[in-house]
Structure formats: C-alpha cells, structure tokens
Coordinates of C-alpha atoms and ligand atoms in Angstrom, one line a residue:
M1 CA -31.2 66.3 -15.3
N2 CA -28.7 63.1 -14.8
R3 CA -26.1 63.8 -17.2
I4 CA -24.7 67.2 -17.9
P5 CA -22.0 68.4 -20.6
V6 CA -18.6 68.1 -20.1
S7 CA -16.3 69.9 -21.7
P8 CA -13.4 69.0 -24.1
L9 CA -10.7 69.6 -21.5
L10 CA -12.4 67.8 -18.9
K11 CA -12.8 64.8 -21.3
D12 CA -9.1 64.6 -22.4
L13 CA -8.3 64.5 -18.5
A14 CA -10.5 61.8 -18.0
R15 CA -9.0 59.7 -20.8
V16 CA -5.6 60.1 -18.9
F17 CA -7.1 58.2 -15.8
A18 CA -9.2 56.0 -18.0
D19 CA -6.5 54.3 -20.0
A20 CA -4.6 53.9 -16.8
G21 CA -7.7 52.2 -15.3
H22 CA -8.8 54.6 -13.1
S23 CA -11.8 56.8 -12.6
V24 CA -12.3 60.7 -12.0
Y25 CA -15.3 62.9 -11.0
L26 CA -15.7 66.3 -11.0
V27 CA -16.9 67.9 -7.5
G28 CA -17.1 70.6 -5.0
G29 CA -17.8 74.3 -6.0
A30 CA -17.5 73.5 -9.9
V31 CA -20.4 71.2 -9.8
R32 CA -22.1 73.4 -7.7
D33 CA -21.9 76.6 -9.8
M34 CA -22.6 74.9 -13.1
H35 CA -25.9 74.1 -11.6
L36 CA -26.2 77.6 -10.5
Y37 CA -24.8 79.2 -13.8
R38 CA -22.2 81.1 -12.2
Q39 CA -18.4 81.2 -13.1
V40 CA -16.8 78.3 -11.9
G41 CA -13.8 79.4 -9.8
D42 CA -11.6 76.6 -9.6
W43 CA -11.7 73.0 -10.9
D44 CA -11.8 70.1 -8.3
V45 CA -11.8 66.4 -9.1
A46 CA -11.8 63.2 -7.2
T47 CA -10.1 60.0 -7.9
D48 CA -9.4 56.6 -6.9
A49 CA -5.9 56.6 -8.0
P50 CA -3.6 57.1 -5.2
P51 CA -1.5 60.6 -5.3
D52 CA 1.9 59.0 -6.5
R53 CA -0.2 57.3 -9.4
V54 CA -1.6 60.9 -10.2
M55 CA 1.9 62.1 -10.3
A56 CA 3.4 59.4 -12.6
L57 CA 0.4 60.0 -15.0
F58 CA 0.8 63.9 -15.9
K59 CA 3.8 65.5 -16.7
R60 CA 3.3 68.7 -14.5
V61 CA 1.8 67.7 -11.0
I62 CA 2.6 69.7 -7.8
P63 CA 2.1 67.9 -4.7
T64 CA 0.1 70.9 -3.1
G65 CA -1.6 69.1 -0.2
I66 CA -0.1 65.6 -0.3
A67 CA -0.9 65.0 3.2
H68 CA -4.5 65.2 2.5
G69 CA -4.3 63.4 -0.9
T70 CA -4.2 66.5 -3.1
V71 CA -2.2 67.4 -5.9
T72 CA -2.6 69.9 -8.4
I73 CA -2.5 68.8 -12.0
H74 CA -1.2 71.7 -14.7
F75 CA -3.1 70.3 -17.9
K76 CA -3.6 72.2 -21.3
G77 CA -3.1 75.7 -19.4
E78 CA -5.6 74.9 -16.9
S79 CA -4.8 74.0 -13.2
V80 CA -7.1 71.0 -11.7
E81 CA -6.8 70.1 -8.0
C82 CA -7.0 66.5 -7.7
T83 CA -7.8 64.6 -4.5
T84 CA -7.6 60.9 -4.1
F85 CA -11.1 59.5 -2.4
R86 CA -11.0 59.9 1.2
T87 CA -12.9 59.4 4.3
E88 CA -11.7 61.5 7.5
A89 CA -11.2 59.7 11.1
G90 CA -10.9 61.4 14.5
Y91 CA -10.9 65.3 14.6
S92 CA -9.6 65.4 18.0
D93 CA -8.7 69.1 17.8
G94 CA -12.0 70.3 15.8
R95 CA -9.8 71.5 13.0
R96 CA -8.4 68.9 10.9
P97 CA -8.7 65.1 10.8
D98 CA -5.9 63.2 12.8
E99 CA -5.5 60.7 9.8
V100 CA -6.3 60.7 6.3
R101 CA -7.9 57.2 5.1
Y102 CA -8.5 56.5 1.4
A103 CA -11.9 55.6 0.6
A104 CA -13.0 53.0 -2.3
T105 CA -15.9 54.8 -3.8
I106 CA -17.0 58.3 -4.6
E107 CA -20.2 57.9 -2.8
E108 CA -18.3 57.3 0.8
D109 CA -15.8 60.6 -0.5
L110 CA -18.7 62.9 -0.9
S111 CA -20.1 61.8 2.5
R112 CA -17.3 63.3 4.1
R113 CA -18.1 66.8 2.6
D114 CA -19.7 69.8 4.1
F115 CA -22.8 70.7 2.3
T116 CA -25.2 68.8 0.2
M117 CA -24.5 71.3 -2.5
N118 CA -20.8 70.5 -2.5
A119 CA -21.4 66.9 -2.3
V120 CA -22.3 66.2 -6.0
A121 CA -20.2 64.4 -8.3
V122 CA -20.0 64.5 -11.9
S123 CA -18.5 61.4 -13.6
L124 CA -16.2 61.9 -16.2
P125 CA -16.0 61.7 -19.3
D126 CA -19.8 60.7 -19.4
G127 CA -21.5 63.6 -17.4
A128 CA -23.4 61.2 -15.2
V129 CA -24.5 63.1 -12.0
I130 CA -24.0 61.4 -8.5
D131 CA -26.1 63.1 -6.1
P132 CA -26.8 60.7 -2.7
F133 CA -27.9 63.5 -0.6
G134 CA -30.1 65.4 -2.6
G135 CA -27.7 68.4 -3.4
R136 CA -29.2 69.5 -6.4
E137 CA -32.4 69.7 -4.9
D138 CA -30.7 71.9 -2.1
I139 CA -29.1 73.9 -4.8
R140 CA -32.5 74.7 -6.5
R141 CA -34.0 75.7 -3.4
G142 CA -31.3 77.8 -2.3
L143 CA -30.4 75.8 1.0
I144 CA -27.3 75.4 2.9
R145 CA -27.5 71.9 4.8
T146 CA -24.7 69.9 6.1
V147 CA -24.2 66.2 4.9
G148 CA -25.5 64.2 7.8
N149 CA -26.2 65.3 11.5
P150 CA -24.9 69.1 11.6
A151 CA -23.9 68.9 15.3
E152 CA -21.5 65.9 14.6
R153 CA -20.1 67.7 11.3
F154 CA -19.6 71.2 13.1
A155 CA -17.8 69.3 16.1
E156 CA -15.5 67.5 13.7
D157 CA -14.8 70.7 12.0
G158 CA -15.2 74.5 13.2
L159 CA -14.4 76.1 9.9
R160 CA -17.6 74.5 8.7
P161 CA -19.9 77.1 10.1
L162 CA -17.9 80.0 8.6
R163 CA -18.2 78.2 5.6
A164 CA -21.7 78.2 5.9
V165 CA -22.6 82.0 6.4
R166 CA -19.7 82.5 3.8
F167 CA -21.8 80.6 1.3
S168 CA -25.1 82.2 2.5
A169 CA -23.7 85.9 1.4
Q170 CA -21.8 84.5 -1.7
L171 CA -24.7 82.7 -3.0
G172 CA -27.8 84.3 -1.5
F173 CA -28.7 80.9 0.0
D174 CA -30.8 80.0 3.4
I175 CA -29.0 78.2 5.9
H176 CA -31.3 75.3 6.7
Q177 CA -32.9 75.4 10.5
E178 CA -31.3 72.8 11.8
T179 CA -28.0 73.2 10.4
L180 CA -28.3 76.8 11.5
E181 CA -29.2 75.9 15.0
A182 CA -26.2 73.6 15.2
I183 CA -23.7 76.4 14.7
R184 CA -24.0 77.9 18.3
P185 CA -23.5 74.8 20.6
A186 CA -20.4 74.2 18.5
L187 CA -19.0 77.6 18.9
G188 CA -16.2 76.2 21.1
V189 CA -14.8 74.3 18.3
T190 CA -14.7 77.2 16.0
A191 CA -13.0 79.2 18.5
L192 CA -10.1 76.8 17.8
V193 CA -9.8 77.4 14.1
A194 CA -6.6 79.6 13.0
K195 CA -7.2 82.8 12.7
E196 CA -5.5 83.1 9.0
R197 CA -8.6 80.9 8.1
V198 CA -11.3 83.1 9.8
R199 CA -9.9 86.0 8.1
D200 CA -10.0 84.3 4.7
E201 CA -13.6 83.1 5.2
L202 CA -14.6 86.4 6.3
S203 CA -12.7 88.2 3.5
K204 CA -14.8 86.0 1.0
L205 CA -17.9 87.0 2.6
L206 CA -17.3 90.5 2.8
L207 CA -16.6 90.8 -1.0
S208 CA -19.9 88.7 -1.8
P209 CA -22.8 90.7 -3.3
L210 CA -24.7 90.7 0.2
P211 CA -22.3 90.8 3.0
S212 CA -24.9 91.7 5.4
R213 CA -26.6 88.3 4.8
G214 CA -23.7 86.3 6.0
L215 CA -23.1 89.0 8.6
R216 CA -26.9 88.5 10.1
N217 CA -26.3 84.8 10.1
M218 CA -23.0 85.2 12.0
E219 CA -25.0 87.4 14.7
E220 CA -28.0 85.0 15.3
T221 CA -25.7 82.1 15.6
G222 CA -23.2 83.8 18.0
L223 CA -20.2 83.9 15.4
L224 CA -20.1 87.3 15.5
A225 CA -19.9 87.5 19.4
L226 CA -17.2 84.9 19.2
L227 CA -15.1 86.5 16.3
M228 CA -16.1 90.2 16.4
E229 CA -17.3 90.8 19.6
E230 CA -16.4 94.7 19.1
L231 CA -19.4 94.8 16.4
A232 CA -21.6 92.5 17.7
S233 CA -21.8 95.1 20.7
C234 CA -23.1 97.6 18.4
R235 CA -26.5 95.9 18.5
G236 CA -29.0 98.0 20.2
I237 CA -26.9 101.3 20.2
E238 CA -29.9 103.7 19.2
Q239 CA -28.7 106.9 17.7
K240 CA -31.5 109.2 17.1
G241 CA -31.4 112.4 14.9
L242 CA -30.9 111.8 11.2
H243 CA -30.0 108.1 11.7
K244 CA -32.7 105.5 10.8
F245 CA -30.9 102.6 12.3
D246 CA -28.9 101.5 15.4
V247 CA -25.5 101.1 15.1
L248 CA -25.0 97.7 13.8
D249 CA -27.6 97.8 11.2
H250 CA -26.1 101.2 9.9
L251 CA -22.7 99.5 9.8
L252 CA -24.3 96.4 8.1
L253 CA -25.8 98.5 5.6
A254 CA -22.8 100.6 5.0
C255 CA -20.7 97.4 4.4
D256 CA -23.6 96.4 1.6
A257 CA -23.5 100.0 0.2
A258 CA -19.4 99.8 -0.2
P259 CA -18.1 98.8 -3.6
E260 CA -17.8 95.2 -4.0
S261 CA -14.5 95.0 -5.4
S262 CA -12.7 96.4 -2.3
L263 CA -11.8 94.4 0.6
E264 CA -10.6 97.4 2.4
L265 CA -13.7 99.8 1.6
R266 CA -16.2 96.9 2.7
L267 CA -14.0 96.4 6.1
A268 CA -13.7 100.4 6.6
A269 CA -17.5 100.6 6.1
L270 CA -18.1 97.8 8.4
L271 CA -15.7 99.3 11.2
H272 CA -16.3 102.7 10.6
D273 CA -18.3 103.5 13.5
V274 CA -17.5 100.6 16.0
G275 CA -16.4 103.2 18.6
K276 CA -19.6 104.8 19.0
P277 CA -20.6 102.7 21.8
E278 CA -18.2 103.9 24.1
T279 CA -18.2 107.4 23.1
R280 CA -22.3 107.7 23.3
E281 CA -23.5 110.9 25.3
T282 CA -26.8 112.8 25.5
D283 CA -26.7 116.3 24.9
E284 CA -29.0 119.1 26.6
F285 CA -31.8 118.5 24.0
G286 CA -32.0 114.7 24.7
L287 CA -29.8 113.8 21.7
Y288 CA -27.0 111.4 21.4
T289 CA -23.8 112.8 20.2
F290 CA -20.6 110.8 19.6
H291 CA -17.8 113.4 20.1
R292 CA -14.5 111.8 18.4
H293 CA -16.0 108.6 17.6
E294 CA -14.0 108.1 14.7
I295 CA -10.8 108.1 16.6
A296 CA -12.2 105.3 19.2
S297 CA -13.3 103.3 15.8
E298 CA -10.0 103.4 14.5
R299 CA -8.1 102.0 17.5
I300 CA -10.9 99.1 17.8
A301 CA -10.5 98.6 14.1
E302 CA -6.7 98.1 14.6
S303 CA -7.2 95.7 17.4
L304 CA -9.6 93.7 15.6
L305 CA -8.0 93.6 12.4
N306 CA -4.6 92.6 13.7
R307 CA -6.2 90.1 15.9
L308 CA -7.5 88.2 12.6
R309 CA -4.3 88.9 10.9
F310 CA -4.9 91.3 8.4
P311 CA -1.9 92.2 6.5
T312 CA -0.3 95.5 7.9
K313 CA -1.2 97.5 4.6
T314 CA -4.8 96.6 5.0
V315 CA -4.9 97.7 8.6
K316 CA -3.3 101.1 7.9
T317 CA -5.6 101.8 5.3
V318 CA -8.5 100.7 6.6
C319 CA -7.8 102.6 9.9
H320 CA -6.8 105.7 8.0
L321 CA -10.2 105.8 6.1
I322 CA -12.1 105.5 9.1
S323 CA -10.0 107.9 11.1
Q324 CA -10.9 110.4 8.0
H325 CA -14.5 109.6 7.9
M326 CA -16.0 112.5 9.4
F327 CA -14.6 115.2 7.2
H328 CA -16.0 118.1 6.7
Y329 CA -16.3 120.7 3.8
E330 CA -17.5 124.4 3.5
P331 CA -17.8 126.1 0.0
S332 CA -16.0 129.0 1.3
W333 CA -13.0 127.1 1.5
T334 CA -9.8 128.7 -0.5
D335 CA -7.9 126.5 -3.0
A336 CA -5.1 126.3 -0.4
A337 CA -7.5 124.7 2.5
V338 CA -8.6 122.0 -0.3
R339 CA -4.8 121.3 -0.9
R340 CA -4.3 120.9 2.7
F341 CA -7.3 118.4 3.0
I342 CA -5.7 116.7 -0.2
V343 CA -2.4 116.3 1.9
R344 CA -3.7 115.2 5.0
V345 CA -5.8 112.3 3.4
G346 CA -3.4 111.5 0.8
E347 CA -4.1 111.6 -2.9
E348 CA -4.7 107.9 -3.3
H349 CA -7.1 107.9 -0.5
I350 CA -9.5 110.4 -1.5
G351 CA -11.3 108.3 -4.0
P352 CA -12.2 105.6 -1.3
L353 CA -12.5 108.1 1.3
F354 CA -15.8 109.3 -0.8
D355 CA -16.7 105.9 -1.4
L356 CA -16.8 105.4 2.3
R357 CA -18.7 108.3 2.8
L358 CA -21.5 107.8 0.1
A359 CA -21.9 104.2 1.6
D360 CA -22.1 105.8 5.0
G361 CA -24.9 108.2 3.9
W362 CA -27.0 105.7 2.4
A363 CA -26.8 103.9 5.7
I364 CA -28.3 106.9 7.5
S365 CA -31.1 107.6 5.9
G366 CA -31.5 103.9 3.7
V367 CA -31.7 106.3 0.6
R368 CA -29.1 105.9 -2.1
G369 CA -27.7 109.4 -3.5
E370 CA -24.9 111.9 -3.6
P371 CA -25.6 115.1 -1.3
V372 CA -24.8 118.2 -3.1
H373 CA -21.9 119.7 -1.0
L374 CA -20.1 116.4 -1.2
A375 CA -20.5 116.5 -5.2
E376 CA -19.1 120.0 -5.0
F377 CA -16.3 119.2 -2.7
R378 CA -15.3 116.4 -5.2
D379 CA -15.2 118.9 -8.2
R380 CA -13.0 121.0 -6.3
I381 CA -10.5 118.4 -5.6
A382 CA -10.4 117.5 -9.1
A383 CA -10.2 120.8 -10.4
V384 CA -7.1 121.5 -7.9
T385 CA -5.5 118.2 -8.5
A386 CA -5.9 119.1 -12.3
M387 CA -3.6 122.1 -11.8
D388 CA 0.4 122.2 -11.7
H389 CA 0.5 121.0 -8.1
A390 CA 2.9 119.8 -5.4
F391 CA 1.3 117.7 -2.6
S392 CA 4.2 116.2 -1.3
L393 CA 8.0 117.3 -0.5
K394 CA 9.1 115.0 -3.4
D395 CA 7.0 117.5 -5.8
L396 CA 8.8 120.2 -4.7
A397 CA 11.3 122.0 -7.5
V398 CA 13.9 121.8 -4.9
N399 CA 15.3 118.8 -2.6
G400 CA 18.0 118.5 0.2
R401 CA 20.8 118.3 -2.3
D402 CA 19.8 121.9 -3.8
L403 CA 19.6 123.4 -0.3
A404 CA 23.0 121.9 0.3
A405 CA 24.4 123.6 -2.5
E406 CA 23.2 126.8 -1.5
G407 CA 25.0 126.2 1.8
I408 CA 22.6 124.3 4.2
P409 CA 24.0 121.6 5.5
P410 CA 22.4 118.4 5.3
G411 CA 20.4 117.5 8.7
P412 CA 17.3 118.5 10.8
L413 CA 17.2 122.4 9.5
T414 CA 16.9 120.7 6.0
G415 CA 13.6 118.8 6.9
K416 CA 12.4 121.7 8.5
I417 CA 12.9 123.9 5.7
L418 CA 11.4 121.7 3.1
Q419 CA 8.2 121.5 5.1
E420 CA 8.2 124.9 5.2
L421 CA 8.8 125.3 1.5
L422 CA 5.6 122.9 1.2
E423 CA 3.5 124.7 3.3
A424 CA 4.4 127.6 1.0
V425 CA 3.7 126.0 -2.1
L426 CA 0.3 124.6 -0.8
D427 CA -1.0 128.5 0.0
D428 CA 0.5 129.5 -3.6
P429 CA 1.1 126.6 -6.2
G430 CA 2.9 129.7 -8.3
L431 CA 5.9 129.5 -6.0
N432 CA 6.8 126.0 -7.1
E433 CA 10.1 127.2 -9.1
R434 CA 13.7 126.7 -8.4
E435 CA 15.0 130.0 -8.0
R436 CA 11.9 131.2 -5.9
L437 CA 12.1 128.5 -3.3
L438 CA 15.9 128.7 -3.2
E439 CA 15.3 132.5 -2.2
I440 CA 12.8 131.5 0.3
A441 CA 15.1 129.0 1.9
G442 CA 18.1 131.5 2.3
A443 CA 15.6 133.9 4.0
L444 CA 14.2 130.9 6.2
R445 CA 17.7 129.7 7.3
D446 CA 18.8 133.3 8.0
R447 CA 15.8 133.6 10.2
I448 CA 16.4 130.5 12.0
D449 CA 20.2 131.6 12.5
S450 CA 19.3 134.8 14.1
L451 CA 16.6 133.2 16.3
G452 CA 19.3 130.7 17.5
K453 CA 21.8 133.3 18.2
R454 CA 19.3 135.3 20.1
A455 CA 18.4 132.2 22.0
G456 CA 22.2 131.6 22.9
G457 CA 23.0 135.1 23.8
A458 CA 20.1 135.2 26.5
Ligands
LIG1 P1 -15.1 77.9 -3.6 O1 -13.9 77.4 -4.2 O2 -16.0 78.6 -4.5 O3 -14.4 78.8 -2.4 P2 -15.5 75.2 -2.9 O4 -16.8 74.3 -2.5 O5 -15.1 74.6 -4.1 O6 -15.7 76.7 -3.1 P3 -13.1 74.5 -1.7 O7 -12.5 75.1 -0.2 O8 -12.5 74.8 -2.9 O9 -14.4 75.2 -1.7 O10 -13.4 73.0 -1.3 C1 -13.9 72.1 -2.3 C2 -14.5 71.1 -1.8 O11 -14.3 70.3 -0.8 C3 -15.9 71.8 -1.3 O12 -16.9 71.8 -2.4 C4 -16.4 70.2 -0.5 O13 -17.0 69.5 -0.8 C5 -15.0 70.0 0.2 N1 -14.5 70.9 1.7 C6 -14.0 72.0 1.7 N2 -13.7 72.3 2.7 C7 -14.3 71.2 3.5 C8 -14.5 70.9 5.0 N3 -14.0 71.8 6.0 N4 -15.3 70.1 5.1 C9 -15.7 69.2 4.8 N5 -15.4 69.3 3.2 C10 -14.8 70.5 2.9
LIG2 MG1 -13.2 75.2 -5.1

C-alpha cells in the first residue's frame, strides 16, 4: 500500500498549505495507528512552512510549543499539532536538544524521530506514503526499533527507553533485540528525565491492555530498578501457601487483572504488596507470614508515588485502598458491623476496594472468579446501603446548630456528642430522627457534665 485514503478534513487542511506554496504531511502516532486499524489519538502534521507562516495561514492557531517549532491549529472542529520540519542537534543534558534547527525535507525530519513505526509520513492531500526506515514492515511485525543506532538515540534522549516500554504495553509489540539491549547502558541518561515525564509515560503504560508486558520489559532492562526500586526488589520473594507466584509476579498479574479504566486501581494493584519483602517471617510450620504488610505497603507506595509526582488525591486514594486491601468478613457480622466497615472504608471506595480484592485473588491462584464469601459481603453491603442510612456526621438528622439551640455550646463537646450520635445510629439506624437524637444528646451532655464535676471535685 503506497497510498492511503485521506479524510476530507485533512484534504481541506492540505489545500491551505498548498495554496501558500507549502507541503504538509501526516506524521507520528496517527499514521502508525491507522496502519494498526486503531482509533487515532491525536493528529500530528509536519510542514516546511516556518511557525510564523503557519500562524498567518489559519484563523485559530495557538503557539503551544513554539520553541520546538510546534503550533496547534484549530480547524473545522479538530485540533492538529503542526511542527515545522526539524533536525535536532546537541543533547548535552539528555533531555532536550540544545537548539532546534529546521530541516529542508520530510526525510530529514523523519530521521530524528524515535522509532521506525513513528517515522512514517503520509503526504497530504494525495496520501502517498513516505517510509524511509521500514516503519510499515515493523508495524506489521509488531516491532519497536529505533531509527538509526539505538545507543546513540537513547544517549540523546533518556525519555525514549520509557516510550519504548510504554508502546510495548499499549500496542502489544516486542522491542527489537538491539534496541532492548541499548536501554541498560543508557540508564544514566534516563535518570535525568523529569519525574513528571516519567509519571506520564508510566501512567500510559499502566492504562494499557496488558501493563505487565511493559513492566517486564522495564525489569529486564533495569528501568524498573532505576525508577521503582521498591517494586524491583519484590523479585524472588517466594510466598508459599496458596500463592503460586513470587511477590513481583503476583503484583504484575494483579495489575493486569485490575480494571483498565482506572489509574488509581492499576497503581493500587501494582503496589498493594510492596511491603511484603520487609515483613516476611517464617512461622513454626515453615510457612511464610507477612504480618501487617498492608501498612508497610501503604508507606512504601506513598513515598514512591510522591517521588514520581503523582497528584495528592491519587496518592491518597491509592494508599487508602492498599491499607484496606486485607479486609475480612464473617457471615455472622451484624448489620451494624457491616455499616462500620462502610464508614471505615468510605462509601465511594467500596467498589474499587472490591475490584482490588478480585484482582488480588486472581493473581494468587492465576484463576479468575469471585469467592463466595466476597459475593455475599458485596450483597450485604448493597442491602445495608439501600436502607435509610447515615454513614457520616452530615447524614445525621441533627447538626451542631440544633445542639446549640438545646443549650450545648459550640466547641469540642459538640463534636464529641455528634460522634457519639453517629455511633448510636450505626448500631440502630431507626434512631436517626431529630427528637430522639436531641434526647440522647441531652442525656450525653448531662453525663459528661457530671463526670466533669466529679473529676473537678476529686
Ligand atoms: P501517542 O500520541 O499515541 O502517545 P505518538 O507517537 O503520536 O503517540 P507523540 O508524543 O504525540 O507520540 O509524538 C508525536 C511524534 O513525535 C512521534 O510519533 C515521534 O515521531 C515523535 N517523537 C515524540 N517524542 C519523541 C522523542 N522523545 N524523540 C524522538 N521523536 C519523538
Ligand atoms: Mg501523538
């Protein structure tokens, strides 16, 4: 296929360039994804027109990366990233070129791109394919291979190895042997990459169909030990008992099994047992125990995620899920005990926590399925939640102002009494009525008063 069909929108865009005497090509991920029959994420084009010329040609253009020759064109409801042909020279910091030089031809521009699969261009509007590095053949074979010498390309830019492992997970591709082997000697360059960019690549990797594929490539090349040493050191930690796998394989499987749509769950699954190496002990039967490993895992996950600059909310949610993942249920539990569990975990975290537990269970045995007691617990939570319920102070039929009207002055006493009322309502939801709660509040105040007087008199 030396020519591919071009959409009317791109044809119209190309006409604007052609009328001004310029050429324009579709490049990057869009070309790759079209060859894979995948949904195209974003449109990138390359042109010989300098950025200021592009800005003059279209009504709505935003100079999003003008230092690199990139502007974003808003055209007929789509946004298109447009970069002037470039070569890149002198990467003294391993992160970005010291200067950007514009190139004369598309071939020269393609030669500075990272991987052969990303170095295919489609001429617009005619659809002719320009493929100087065999990118289409590599796409067909599912191979990630650098354009040119991998050692040189990784020495120029330490982000590229991370892009390679991310693409391996996203696309299910293999990394070509020479490219793979060039990653380890360049780890020193990858160590210089800003943590935010590492985080972004890792997030894309984790949100792919099979993150373990990318993570195993990270392990093999030393990227895992460089960036997530806590996880790398779970290799070889055997577990015995019901567990079929060592801790790292267990975590990788759990990560695959967690829902693809949630970064928080993928992170929680990946890190939920990361505290096992430091808590492992051998019991009297020669089996391993991992006493309170969820607390160690929570602490380690927090430091790892903060180091990689994940947003505070993400860190908090992931750590909370990890800290609760060992939850336990008995069919003999009363409804009050079920309500206390919901309060401890938080209503909004219940669904994700069960998803995490399912992924965990799957990764213990390698067999998918919901254990009977877990299904029963889920049903009981649903039943209790469906009742008229109060799970937090704001769900109570009274508030601090109501207590003040009854002569309980605002202050620490109010908070204490409201907490006691919530406890009472968790035991018996029928108490959650204004009059009954005020009655209990009055009695509580009297009791606290008399306790205070006795303590004062003694
Ligand atoms: P996606 O957008 O699906 O993540 P993509 O391949 O389009 O994948 P972008 O980050 O949008 O990735 O980059 C667009 C193109 O720019 C890439 O296809 C590649 O040709 C080039 N490119 C991006 N980053 C680099 C890099 N670090 N080194 C060399 N070329 C790069
Ligand atoms: Mg892109």
